[in-house]
């Protein structure tokens, strides 16, 4: 177990290191980081001060070490546009993003799992075909198009739900559904295939031979065993959820991090973007680490494979 | 007891014998396709044709503005004109012409991005599989690490640093999926590597590069084609999402994604401005996804886990 944990921790650290290298190279690759990371109207003295602080007169590996040390001390820089520490910019926008992503995750699991189970149990029938066709659509249609269709139908045409901002609970419905649809599709597809796998296992046949009733077999033997591998998929889907939330939040004018991040790209506010990329990657890496450890507790066989 | 008498065994289909090359080609023949796949492949050809010959197909100049004719509805609706089949946008530009050019830009970008990612991934996969050892472990570690980083974030960093030049976009979009090729190709190479003809080539003095180009690549073409087809929709969606956000292809060039983005501001009174390009995107991804699923089944390869 210890060996597995160490191996897994090492991989997580390496992932973060890679993200840092990418950010570092991107900033250095376009010229002097002082031009990119600091307001243009700074005095020459301020610029010289910064160059010294970041060790720009030293070799690249040394510069990278300084860069990492600065980040480790929590010095992520100042937003070029807003003129305040990037941490403040993020702190006030964090809650809406987490709430929206949380809602989407709950909807995705609550709808995706039953849909996948249904598709597996009624394989070949009309209901299963319909469920999988829905899942297929969720897979092939991008977030921003789902969003536009939902806004058109429920926002403007039927006028049932609001489509911009996050003022009331009703504002959560459209963006959360938009974000959840591809998740539902992925979970349902995966749930269906693991269910079919489990249903052909020997222990299910044994249970059937013992005379256990079908609903009990499905609930106790099949679904429980099929749920386990789903944990890993959920971990991987978090990255997709983050990709999606950037877009969905922009479409619905959500007061969260999505707009901050995408806005920072078009305004070239590199300190904001850099912090966002590092923080988001850290979240993804941490969740995947957690998932792998949880999984290895639940199913010790994976430790051997590592 | 014979196997035929045992009911549990007889129900299990016998494993298909290894299909020779000509049988594979026959399975891919047009007349053997199911009707849905026939339609999809014809439509896919039509889209490629549209992308290639856009300048000769458009009824209007896609960037020509006509303020007096702005936000005209599609021809079949009240107030629509036959001259603008899909209607016009907020600047009076013909939507059909812009969609045709949008297909050219979006499909073109996605195709080149696909090639970039495939070249990088395949090269690393072949190197990893053929050399083995520390090189293999290092490359696979890199693949593992790349899978767990949200690729949109990496693309954002790249765009912020290097701008939205077409070449930058192609490379960044291509980089987003390279690891999937590396993984599949390495797995295939590990299988092919042990075949007698590789050993023979090595005994005759064939170098790694020669073996890779002459013997390995032709033998892993099947899974690679399937993977390329299945990756195409996600690459197209990545490009259109970026353009939709306004950080991909820049105006006035029409990309399907940026057209949907433009139309977002006019949803209430002129829904067709956003819906026309959105339908084109959905149609393309749907068609290619169907073709990819079919290819995977016909060529009998496992590319996703």
Tab-separated table of N, CA, C and O in Angstrom, chain A residues 11 14-15 18-19 22-23 26 29-30 136 139-142 144-145 148 151-152 156 190 236 239 242-243 246-247 250-251 261-262 265-266 268 270 273 277 280-281 284 288, chain B residues 141-142 144-154 156-157 159-163 237 240-241 244-245 247 260 264 267-268 271 274-275 278 281-282 285-286 289-290 293 305:
chain	number	residue	atom	x	y	z
A	11	UNK	N	3.582	10.624	-9.191
A	11	UNK	CA	2.962	10.964	-10.468
A	11	UNK	C	2.214	12.289	-10.370
A	11	UNK	O	2.266	13.109	-11.279
A	14	UNK	N	4.636	15.089	-10.429
A	14	UNK	CA	5.170	15.257	-11.778
A	14	UNK	C	4.195	16.025	-12.664
A	14	UNK	O	4.606	16.863	-13.476
A	15	UNK	N	2.897	15.736	-12.501
A	15	UNK	CA	1.886	16.438	-13.294
A	15	UNK	C	1.921	17.930	-13.002
A	15	UNK	O	1.926	18.765	-13.913
A	18	UNK	N	4.882	19.512	-14.547
A	18	UNK	CA	4.730	19.717	-15.988
A	18	UNK	C	3.932	20.987	-16.272
A	18	UNK	O	4.291	21.772	-17.148
A	19	UNK	N	2.846	21.187	-15.495
A	19	UNK	CA	2.026	22.394	-15.688
A	19	UNK	C	2.871	23.638	-15.425
A	19	UNK	O	2.815	24.615	-16.174
A	22	UNK	N	5.126	24.253	-18.323
A	22	UNK	CA	4.405	24.808	-19.475
A	22	UNK	C	4.167	26.308	-19.284
A	22	UNK	O	4.416	27.110	-20.184
A	23	UNK	N	3.703	26.690	-18.092
A	23	UNK	CA	3.468	28.116	-17.823
A	23	UNK	C	4.766	28.902	-17.945
A	23	UNK	O	4.817	29.979	-18.552
A	26	UNK	N	5.857	29.162	-21.548
A	26	UNK	CA	4.975	30.039	-22.315
A	26	UNK	C	5.327	31.504	-22.060
A	26	UNK	O	5.383	32.314	-22.982
A	29	UNK	N	8.862	32.161	-23.403
A	29	UNK	CA	8.939	31.971	-24.850
A	29	UNK	C	8.541	33.207	-25.637
A	29	UNK	O	8.823	33.321	-26.817
A	30	UNK	N	7.851	34.139	-25.004
A	30	UNK	CA	7.353	35.297	-25.740
A	30	UNK	C	8.158	36.553	-25.447
A	30	UNK	O	7.728	37.646	-25.737
A	136	UNK	N	-25.585	9.313	-26.712
A	136	UNK	CA	-24.779	9.569	-27.908
A	136	UNK	C	-24.852	11.051	-28.269
A	136	UNK	O	-23.851	11.683	-28.590
A	139	UNK	N	-22.838	13.230	-26.190
A	139	UNK	CA	-21.427	13.042	-26.486
A	139	UNK	C	-20.993	13.890	-27.672
A	139	UNK	O	-19.890	14.398	-27.710
A	140	UNK	N	-21.899	14.043	-28.659
A	140	UNK	CA	-21.502	14.659	-29.924
A	140	UNK	C	-21.829	16.145	-29.980
A	140	UNK	O	-21.344	16.845	-30.846
A	141	UNK	N	-22.658	16.632	-29.055
A	141	UNK	CA	-23.052	18.045	-29.108
A	141	UNK	C	-22.248	18.827	-28.070
A	141	UNK	O	-22.244	18.466	-26.900
A	142	UNK	N	-21.551	19.892	-28.497
A	142	UNK	CA	-20.716	20.637	-27.554
A	142	UNK	C	-21.545	21.465	-26.584
A	142	UNK	O	-22.702	21.786	-26.852
A	144	UNK	N	-21.536	24.572	-25.765
A	144	UNK	CA	-22.087	25.883	-26.111
A	144	UNK	C	-23.327	25.775	-26.981
A	144	UNK	O	-24.190	26.642	-26.953
A	145	UNK	N	-23.446	24.665	-27.722
A	145	UNK	CA	-24.655	24.500	-28.534
A	145	UNK	C	-25.832	24.043	-27.666
A	145	UNK	O	-26.953	24.527	-27.811
A	148	UNK	N	-27.084	27.132	-26.037
A	148	UNK	CA	-27.860	28.023	-26.911
A	148	UNK	C	-29.263	27.477	-27.129
A	148	UNK	O	-30.253	28.211	-27.078
A	151	UNK	N	-31.284	27.945	-23.909
A	151	UNK	CA	-31.649	29.353	-23.714
A	151	UNK	C	-32.791	29.726	-24.658
A	151	UNK	O	-33.774	30.358	-24.256
A	152	UNK	N	-32.670	29.277	-25.926
A	152	UNK	CA	-33.705	29.595	-26.913
A	152	UNK	C	-35.051	29.032	-26.498
A	152	UNK	O	-36.063	29.727	-26.496
A	156	UNK	N	-36.155	31.985	-23.892
A	156	UNK	CA	-36.866	32.976	-24.681
A	156	UNK	C	-38.229	32.494	-25.161
A	156	UNK	O	-39.210	33.198	-25.023
A	190	UNK	N	-20.611	4.413	-19.750
A	190	UNK	CA	-19.687	3.580	-18.992
A	190	UNK	C	-20.426	2.594	-18.099
A	190	UNK	O	-20.075	1.418	-18.008
A	236	UNK	N	-11.736	11.052	-13.901
A	236	UNK	CA	-11.295	11.544	-15.201
A	236	UNK	C	-12.247	12.591	-15.756
A	236	UNK	O	-11.838	13.510	-16.450
A	239	UNK	N	-11.829	16.618	-15.199
A	239	UNK	CA	-11.121	17.459	-16.164
A	239	UNK	C	-12.096	17.976	-17.217
A	239	UNK	O	-12.069	19.159	-17.577
A	242	UNK	N	-14.274	20.716	-15.856
A	242	UNK	CA	-13.591	22.007	-15.787
A	242	UNK	C	-13.535	22.650	-17.170
A	242	UNK	O	-13.869	23.825	-17.342
A	243	UNK	N	-13.162	21.862	-18.183
A	243	UNK	CA	-13.209	22.362	-19.563
A	243	UNK	C	-14.578	22.953	-19.852
A	243	UNK	O	-14.702	24.042	-20.384
A	246	UNK	N	-15.727	26.322	-18.014
A	246	UNK	CA	-15.171	27.551	-18.590
A	246	UNK	C	-16.119	28.111	-19.644
A	246	UNK	O	-16.377	29.311	-19.706
A	247	UNK	N	-16.644	27.195	-20.480
A	247	UNK	CA	-17.496	27.633	-21.581
A	247	UNK	C	-18.909	27.949	-21.098
A	247	UNK	O	-19.466	28.998	-21.413
A	250	UNK	N	-19.274	31.194	-19.341
A	250	UNK	CA	-19.221	32.349	-20.235
A	250	UNK	C	-20.566	32.553	-20.931
A	250	UNK	O	-21.066	33.670	-21.029
A	251	UNK	N	-21.169	31.458	-21.407
A	251	UNK	CA	-22.432	31.578	-22.134
A	251	UNK	C	-23.528	32.152	-21.239
A	251	UNK	O	-24.305	33.007	-21.651
A	261	UNK	N	-11.135	33.450	-16.306
A	261	UNK	CA	-10.070	32.764	-17.033
A	261	UNK	C	-10.090	33.078	-18.525
A	261	UNK	O	-9.066	33.455	-19.101
A	262	UNK	N	-11.273	32.922	-19.160
A	262	UNK	CA	-11.313	33.155	-20.605
A	262	UNK	C	-11.051	34.630	-20.895
A	262	UNK	O	-10.401	34.966	-21.877
A	265	UNK	N	-7.410	35.478	-21.060
A	265	UNK	CA	-6.700	35.091	-22.284
A	265	UNK	C	-6.797	36.205	-23.317
A	265	UNK	O	-5.784	36.644	-23.869
A	266	UNK	N	-8.030	36.709	-23.549
A	266	UNK	CA	-8.171	37.717	-24.607
A	266	UNK	C	-7.539	39.046	-24.180
A	266	UNK	O	-7.103	39.805	-25.020
A	268	UNK	N	-4.891	39.154	-22.290
A	268	UNK	CA	-3.496	38.803	-22.020
A	268	UNK	C	-3.071	39.160	-20.595
A	268	UNK	O	-1.985	39.675	-20.373
A	270	UNK	N	-1.699	37.760	-17.964
A	270	UNK	CA	-1.034	36.478	-17.732
A	270	UNK	C	-0.989	36.025	-16.271
A	270	UNK	O	-1.143	34.831	-15.994
A	273	UNK	N	-4.271	34.265	-15.597
A	273	UNK	CA	-4.370	32.999	-16.326
A	273	UNK	C	-3.463	31.946	-15.691
A	273	UNK	O	-3.874	30.803	-15.453
A	277	UNK	N	-4.646	28.365	-14.234
A	277	UNK	CA	-4.206	27.092	-14.799
A	277	UNK	C	-3.578	26.215	-13.714
A	277	UNK	O	-3.873	25.023	-13.599
A	280	UNK	N	-6.441	25.140	-11.134
A	280	UNK	CA	-7.345	24.142	-11.709
A	280	UNK	C	-6.642	22.794	-11.863
A	280	UNK	O	-7.197	21.745	-11.553
A	281	UNK	N	-5.407	22.828	-12.365
A	281	UNK	CA	-4.671	21.571	-12.538
A	281	UNK	C	-4.458	20.900	-11.197
A	281	UNK	O	-4.586	19.682	-11.074
A	284	UNK	N	-7.606	19.126	-10.227
A	284	UNK	CA	-7.805	17.894	-10.994
A	284	UNK	C	-6.862	16.794	-10.503
A	284	UNK	O	-7.266	15.652	-10.286
A	288	UNK	N	-7.960	13.240	-8.750
A	288	UNK	CA	-7.577	11.951	-9.324
A	288	UNK	C	-6.751	11.125	-8.346
A	288	UNK	O	-6.877	9.901	-8.286
B	141	UNK	N	5.207	7.851	-18.968
B	141	UNK	CA	4.981	8.732	-17.829
B	141	UNK	C	4.401	10.056	-18.320
B	141	UNK	O	3.440	10.580	-17.770
B	142	UNK	N	5.000	10.573	-19.409
B	142	UNK	CA	4.544	11.832	-19.997
B	142	UNK	C	3.083	11.709	-20.448
B	142	UNK	O	2.264	12.613	-20.236
B	144	UNK	N	0.802	9.644	-19.263
B	144	UNK	CA	-0.007	9.579	-18.047
B	144	UNK	C	-0.293	10.960	-17.499
B	144	UNK	O	-1.408	11.284	-17.109
B	145	UNK	N	0.781	11.766	-17.476
B	145	UNK	CA	0.687	13.100	-16.904
B	145	UNK	C	-0.216	13.982	-17.762
B	145	UNK	O	-1.058	14.712	-17.255
B	146	UNK	N	-0.070	13.868	-19.095
B	146	UNK	CA	-0.858	14.715	-19.988
B	146	UNK	C	-2.340	14.397	-19.924
B	146	UNK	O	-3.176	15.286	-20.079
B	147	UNK	N	-2.668	13.122	-19.682
B	147	UNK	CA	-4.076	12.737	-19.629
B	147	UNK	C	-4.788	13.460	-18.496
B	147	UNK	O	-5.941	13.852	-18.615
B	148	UNK	N	-4.075	13.697	-17.376
B	148	UNK	CA	-4.777	14.235	-16.220
B	148	UNK	C	-4.805	15.762	-16.168
B	148	UNK	O	-5.353	16.321	-15.244
B	149	UNK	N	-4.232	16.440	-17.169
B	149	UNK	CA	-4.332	17.902	-17.197
B	149	UNK	C	-5.466	18.290	-18.153
B	149	UNK	O	-5.523	17.780	-19.257
B	150	UNK	N	-6.385	19.184	-17.723
B	150	UNK	CA	-7.449	19.611	-18.636
B	150	UNK	C	-6.842	20.305	-19.846
B	150	UNK	O	-6.137	21.299	-19.704
B	151	UNK	N	-7.089	19.748	-21.056
B	151	UNK	CA	-6.357	20.237	-22.223
B	151	UNK	C	-6.747	21.656	-22.623
B	151	UNK	O	-5.945	22.383	-23.177
B	152	UNK	N	-7.972	22.069	-22.294
B	152	UNK	CA	-8.385	23.426	-22.641
B	152	UNK	C	-7.481	24.453	-21.948
B	152	UNK	O	-7.148	25.489	-22.518
B	153	UNK	N	-7.066	24.148	-20.710
B	153	UNK	CA	-6.206	25.074	-19.966
B	153	UNK	C	-4.864	25.257	-20.662
B	153	UNK	O	-4.363	26.372	-20.804
B	154	UNK	N	-4.289	24.137	-21.119
B	154	UNK	CA	-3.000	24.216	-21.814
B	154	UNK	C	-3.142	25.061	-23.078
B	154	UNK	O	-2.289	25.904	-23.385
B	156	UNK	N	-5.287	27.406	-23.584
B	156	UNK	CA	-5.448	28.811	-23.195
B	156	UNK	C	-4.088	29.468	-22.943
B	156	UNK	O	-3.837	30.587	-23.385
B	157	UNK	N	-3.218	28.760	-22.222
B	157	UNK	CA	-1.881	29.305	-21.957
B	157	UNK	C	-1.162	29.572	-23.279
B	157	UNK	O	-0.570	30.633	-23.486
B	159	UNK	N	-2.408	30.126	-26.247
B	159	UNK	CA	-2.995	31.240	-27.001
B	159	UNK	C	-2.588	32.569	-26.378
B	159	UNK	O	-2.235	33.528	-27.081
B	160	UNK	N	-2.616	32.631	-25.021
B	160	UNK	CA	-2.240	33.880	-24.359
B	160	UNK	C	-0.794	34.238	-24.677
B	160	UNK	O	-0.446	35.400	-24.835
B	161	UNK	N	0.059	33.223	-24.780
B	161	UNK	CA	1.476	33.493	-25.004
B	161	UNK	C	1.794	33.745	-26.478
B	161	UNK	O	2.564	34.637	-26.807
B	162	UNK	N	1.193	32.962	-27.372
B	162	UNK	CA	1.623	33.005	-28.775
B	162	UNK	C	0.583	33.583	-29.732
B	162	UNK	O	0.792	33.599	-30.927
B	163	UNK	N	-0.577	34.034	-29.207
B	163	UNK	CA	-1.564	34.651	-30.071
B	163	UNK	C	-2.453	33.652	-30.787
B	163	UNK	O	-2.392	32.448	-30.523
B	237	UNK	N	-14.684	20.197	-32.038
B	237	UNK	CA	-15.403	20.864	-30.954
B	237	UNK	C	-14.463	21.768	-30.166
B	237	UNK	O	-14.854	22.847	-29.727
B	240	UNK	N	-14.065	24.866	-32.264
B	240	UNK	CA	-15.243	25.726	-32.312
B	240	UNK	C	-15.533	26.325	-30.940
B	240	UNK	O	-16.026	27.447	-30.858
B	241	UNK	N	-15.200	25.597	-29.849
B	241	UNK	CA	-15.389	26.177	-28.522
B	241	UNK	C	-14.488	27.395	-28.344
B	241	UNK	O	-14.921	28.433	-27.839
B	244	UNK	N	-15.804	30.160	-30.422
B	244	UNK	CA	-17.036	30.644	-29.802
B	244	UNK	C	-16.708	31.635	-28.684
B	244	UNK	O	-17.363	32.661	-28.535
B	245	UNK	N	-15.671	31.337	-27.903
B	245	UNK	CA	-15.284	32.214	-26.805
B	245	UNK	C	-14.578	33.474	-27.308
B	245	UNK	O	-14.296	34.381	-26.533
B	247	UNK	N	-11.552	33.438	-28.698
B	247	UNK	CA	-10.098	33.356	-28.576
B	247	UNK	C	-9.531	32.318	-29.540
B	247	UNK	O	-8.434	31.827	-29.357
B	260	UNK	N	-21.478	30.998	-34.187
B	260	UNK	CA	-22.436	30.755	-33.101
B	260	UNK	C	-22.253	31.819	-32.021
B	260	UNK	O	-23.216	32.360	-31.479
B	264	UNK	N	-25.080	34.635	-30.619
B	264	UNK	CA	-25.575	34.586	-29.249
B	264	UNK	C	-26.249	35.899	-28.836
B	264	UNK	O	-27.218	35.902	-28.097
B	267	UNK	N	-30.107	36.157	-30.190
B	267	UNK	CA	-30.965	34.974	-30.067
B	267	UNK	C	-32.448	35.325	-30.051
B	267	UNK	O	-33.268	34.605	-30.615
B	268	UNK	N	-32.811	36.426	-29.393
B	268	UNK	CA	-34.234	36.710	-29.198
B	268	UNK	C	-34.934	36.979	-30.524
B	268	UNK	O	-35.969	36.393	-30.822
B	271	UNK	N	-32.841	34.056	-34.138
B	271	UNK	CA	-32.226	32.822	-33.648
B	271	UNK	C	-31.399	32.111	-34.716
B	271	UNK	O	-30.448	31.406	-34.410
B	274	UNK	N	-27.409	32.055	-34.905
B	274	UNK	CA	-26.637	31.099	-34.108
B	274	UNK	C	-26.967	29.664	-34.483
B	274	UNK	O	-26.091	28.801	-34.490
B	275	UNK	N	-28.244	29.416	-34.824
B	275	UNK	CA	-28.674	28.036	-35.021
B	275	UNK	C	-28.117	27.433	-36.311
B	275	UNK	O	-27.734	26.259	-36.325
B	278	UNK	N	-24.616	26.256	-35.747
B	278	UNK	CA	-24.658	25.221	-34.709
B	278	UNK	C	-25.115	23.894	-35.305
B	278	UNK	O	-24.546	22.836	-35.018
B	281	UNK	N	-22.272	22.285	-37.182
B	281	UNK	CA	-21.306	21.644	-36.280
B	281	UNK	C	-21.842	20.296	-35.818
B	281	UNK	O	-21.147	19.268	-35.875
B	282	UNK	N	-23.100	20.293	-35.359
B	282	UNK	CA	-23.683	19.047	-34.850
B	282	UNK	C	-23.718	17.993	-35.953
B	282	UNK	O	-23.380	16.831	-35.733
B	285	UNK	N	-20.085	16.588	-36.503
B	285	UNK	CA	-19.601	15.715	-35.434
B	285	UNK	C	-20.402	14.419	-35.395
B	285	UNK	O	-19.850	13.340	-35.195
B	286	UNK	N	-21.709	14.528	-35.627
B	286	UNK	CA	-22.563	13.344	-35.594
B	286	UNK	C	-22.155	12.349	-36.690
B	286	UNK	O	-21.961	11.161	-36.433
B	289	UNK	N	-18.725	10.828	-35.948
B	289	UNK	CA	-18.824	9.901	-34.820
B	289	UNK	C	-19.432	8.572	-35.272
B	289	UNK	O	-18.946	7.501	-34.911
B	290	UNK	N	-20.483	8.637	-36.088
B	290	UNK	CA	-21.109	7.411	-36.607
B	290	UNK	C	-20.099	6.608	-37.415
B	290	UNK	O	-19.974	5.392	-37.258
B	293	UNK	N	-17.492	4.979	-35.070
B	293	UNK	CA	-18.028	3.808	-34.369
B	293	UNK	C	-18.126	2.609	-35.314
B	293	UNK	O	-17.812	1.478	-34.949
B	305	UNK	N	-10.982	2.990	-23.491
B	305	UNK	CA	-11.103	2.060	-22.373
B	305	UNK	C	-12.270	2.450	-21.493
B	305	UNK	O	-13.013	3.352	-21.771
